[in-house]
PDB file of C-alpha atoms in Angstrom:
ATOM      1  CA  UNK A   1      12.253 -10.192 -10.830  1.00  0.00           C
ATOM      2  CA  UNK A   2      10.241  -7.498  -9.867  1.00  0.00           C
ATOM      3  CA  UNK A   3       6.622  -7.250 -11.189  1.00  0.00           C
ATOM      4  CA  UNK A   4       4.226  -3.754 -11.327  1.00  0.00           C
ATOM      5  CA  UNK A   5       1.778  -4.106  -9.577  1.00  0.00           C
ATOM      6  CA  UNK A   6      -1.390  -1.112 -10.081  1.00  0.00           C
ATOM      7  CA  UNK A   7      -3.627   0.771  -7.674  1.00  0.00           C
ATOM      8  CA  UNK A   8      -6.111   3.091  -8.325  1.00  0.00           C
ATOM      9  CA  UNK A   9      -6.136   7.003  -6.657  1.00  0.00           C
ATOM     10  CA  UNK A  10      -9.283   6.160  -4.989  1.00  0.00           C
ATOM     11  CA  UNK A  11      -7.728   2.693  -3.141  1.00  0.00           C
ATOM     12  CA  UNK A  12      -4.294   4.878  -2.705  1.00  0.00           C
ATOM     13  CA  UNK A  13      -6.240   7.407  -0.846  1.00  0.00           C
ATOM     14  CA  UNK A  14      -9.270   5.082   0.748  1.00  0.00           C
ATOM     15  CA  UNK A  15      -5.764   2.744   2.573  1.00  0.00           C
ATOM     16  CA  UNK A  16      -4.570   6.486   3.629  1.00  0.00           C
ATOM     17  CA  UNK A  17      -7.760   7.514   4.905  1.00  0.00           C
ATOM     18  CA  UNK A  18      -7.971   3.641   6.978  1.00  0.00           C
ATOM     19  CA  UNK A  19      -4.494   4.243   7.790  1.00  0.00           C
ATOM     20  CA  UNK A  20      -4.889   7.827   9.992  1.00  0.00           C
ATOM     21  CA  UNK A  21      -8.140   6.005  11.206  1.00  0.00           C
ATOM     22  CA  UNK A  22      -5.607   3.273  12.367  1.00  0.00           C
ATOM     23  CA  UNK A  23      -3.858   5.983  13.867  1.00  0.00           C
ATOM     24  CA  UNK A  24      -0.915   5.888  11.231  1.00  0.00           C
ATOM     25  CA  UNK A  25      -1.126   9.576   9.559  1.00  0.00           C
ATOM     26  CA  UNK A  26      -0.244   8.274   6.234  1.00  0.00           C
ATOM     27  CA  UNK A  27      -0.704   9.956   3.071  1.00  0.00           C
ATOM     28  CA  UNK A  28      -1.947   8.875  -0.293  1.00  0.00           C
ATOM     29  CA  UNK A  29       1.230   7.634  -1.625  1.00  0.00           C
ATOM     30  CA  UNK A  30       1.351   5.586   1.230  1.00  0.00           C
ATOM     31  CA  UNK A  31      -2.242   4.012   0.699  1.00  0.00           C
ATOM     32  CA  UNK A  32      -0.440   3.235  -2.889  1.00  0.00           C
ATOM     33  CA  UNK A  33       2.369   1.315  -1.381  1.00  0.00           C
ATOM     34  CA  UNK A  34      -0.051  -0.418   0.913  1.00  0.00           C
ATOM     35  CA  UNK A  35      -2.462  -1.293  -1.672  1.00  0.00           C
ATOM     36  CA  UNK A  36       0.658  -2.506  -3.507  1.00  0.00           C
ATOM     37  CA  UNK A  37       1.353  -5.297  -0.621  1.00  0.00           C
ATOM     38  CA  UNK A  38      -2.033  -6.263   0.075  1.00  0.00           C
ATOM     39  CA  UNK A  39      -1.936  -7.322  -3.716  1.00  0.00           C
ATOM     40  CA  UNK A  40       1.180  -8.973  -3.518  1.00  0.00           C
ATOM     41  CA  UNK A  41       0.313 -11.055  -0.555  1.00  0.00           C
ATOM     42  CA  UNK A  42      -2.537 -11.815  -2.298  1.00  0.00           C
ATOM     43  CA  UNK A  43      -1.374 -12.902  -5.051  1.00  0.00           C
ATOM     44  CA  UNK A  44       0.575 -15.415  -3.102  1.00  0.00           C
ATOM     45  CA  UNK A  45      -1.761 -16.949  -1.080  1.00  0.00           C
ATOM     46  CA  UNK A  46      -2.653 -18.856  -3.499  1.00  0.00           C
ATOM     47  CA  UNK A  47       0.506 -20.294  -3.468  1.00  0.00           C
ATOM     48  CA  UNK A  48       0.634 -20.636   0.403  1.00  0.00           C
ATOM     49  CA  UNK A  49       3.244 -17.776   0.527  1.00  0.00           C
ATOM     50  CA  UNK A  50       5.651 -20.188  -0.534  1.00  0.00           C
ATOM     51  CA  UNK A  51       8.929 -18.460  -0.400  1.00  0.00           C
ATOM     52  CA  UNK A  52       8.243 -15.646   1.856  1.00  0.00           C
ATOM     53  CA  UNK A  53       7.827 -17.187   5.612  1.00  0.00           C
ATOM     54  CA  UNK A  54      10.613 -17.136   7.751  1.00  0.00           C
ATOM     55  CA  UNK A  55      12.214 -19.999   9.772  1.00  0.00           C
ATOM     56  CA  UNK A  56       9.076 -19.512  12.529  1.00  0.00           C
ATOM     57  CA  UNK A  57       6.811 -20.504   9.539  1.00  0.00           C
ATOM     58  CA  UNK A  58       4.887 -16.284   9.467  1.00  0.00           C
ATOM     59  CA  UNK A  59       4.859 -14.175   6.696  1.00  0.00           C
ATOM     60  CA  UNK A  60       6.318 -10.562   7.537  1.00  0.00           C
ATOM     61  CA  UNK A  61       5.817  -8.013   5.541  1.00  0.00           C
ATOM     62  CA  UNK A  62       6.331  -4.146   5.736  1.00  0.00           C
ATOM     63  CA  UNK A  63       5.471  -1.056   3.355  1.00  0.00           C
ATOM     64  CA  UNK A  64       6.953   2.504   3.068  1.00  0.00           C
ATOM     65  CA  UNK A  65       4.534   5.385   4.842  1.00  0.00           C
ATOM     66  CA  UNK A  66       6.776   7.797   3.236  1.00  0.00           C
ATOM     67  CA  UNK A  67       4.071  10.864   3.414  1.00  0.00           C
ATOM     68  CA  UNK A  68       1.693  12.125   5.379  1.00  0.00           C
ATOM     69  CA  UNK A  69      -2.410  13.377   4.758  1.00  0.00           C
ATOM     70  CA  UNK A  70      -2.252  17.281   5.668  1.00  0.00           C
ATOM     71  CA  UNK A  71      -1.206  18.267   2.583  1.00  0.00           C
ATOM     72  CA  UNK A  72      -4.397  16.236   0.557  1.00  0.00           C
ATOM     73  CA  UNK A  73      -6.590  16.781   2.990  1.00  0.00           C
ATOM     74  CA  UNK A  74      -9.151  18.787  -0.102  1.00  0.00           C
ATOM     75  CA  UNK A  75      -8.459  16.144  -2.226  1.00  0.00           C
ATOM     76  CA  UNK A  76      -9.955  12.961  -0.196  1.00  0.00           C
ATOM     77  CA  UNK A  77     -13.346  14.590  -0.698  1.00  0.00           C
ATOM     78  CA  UNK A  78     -12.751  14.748  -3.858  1.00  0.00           C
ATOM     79  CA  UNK A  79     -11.668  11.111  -5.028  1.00  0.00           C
ATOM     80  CA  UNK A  80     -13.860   9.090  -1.998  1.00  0.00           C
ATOM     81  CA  UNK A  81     -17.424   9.502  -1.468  1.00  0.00           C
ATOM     82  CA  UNK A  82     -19.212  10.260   1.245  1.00  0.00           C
ATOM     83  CA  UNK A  83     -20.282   7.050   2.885  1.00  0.00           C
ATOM     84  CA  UNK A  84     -16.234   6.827   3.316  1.00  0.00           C
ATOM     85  CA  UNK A  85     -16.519   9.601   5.758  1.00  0.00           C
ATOM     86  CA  UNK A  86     -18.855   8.195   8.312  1.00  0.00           C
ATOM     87  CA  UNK A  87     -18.034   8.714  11.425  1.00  0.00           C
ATOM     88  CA  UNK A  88     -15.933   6.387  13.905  1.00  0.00           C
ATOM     89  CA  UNK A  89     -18.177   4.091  16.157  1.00  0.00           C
ATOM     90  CA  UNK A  90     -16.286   3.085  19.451  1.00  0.00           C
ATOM     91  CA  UNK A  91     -18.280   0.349  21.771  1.00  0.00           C
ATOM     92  CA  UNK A  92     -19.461   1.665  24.744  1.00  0.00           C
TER      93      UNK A  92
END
């Protein structure tokens, strides 16, 4: 069965924006499908992941990065807020 699972713009595009930070250049719709694992997985936690480890005993799990930011770059400062832009801070 599959179930929906819902994400807002502003997670869809704060993922995308951790994403490129990440070094993944990954669009919005790509901070959706992320948003949509991180859910699922959490969701079964509670349940110990039964069902999805593999024979080692982990939990894999991918997620689509089927766009990329350039082409929303005006629109992150739109949906996010400032305090999501601060800059990067890399230990000395």
């Amino acid at each position: 069965t599959l179930n929906t699972i819902e994400a807002t713009s502003r997670e869809a595009y704060d993922l995308s924006l951790r994403l490129c930070r990440a070094g993944v250049m990954a669009g919005p719709s790509s901070g959706l499908a992320f948003a949509g694992l991180l859910r699922f997985l959490k969701e079964r936690q509670g349940t110990n992941f039964k069902g999805l480890r593999n024979a080692d005993g982990r939990v894999l799990a991918v997620f689509g990065c089927g766009d990329t930011a350039m082409p929303y770059m005006e629109k992150y400062s739109m949906i996010l807020d400032g305090k999501d832009f601060e800059p990067l801070k890399f230990p000395r």
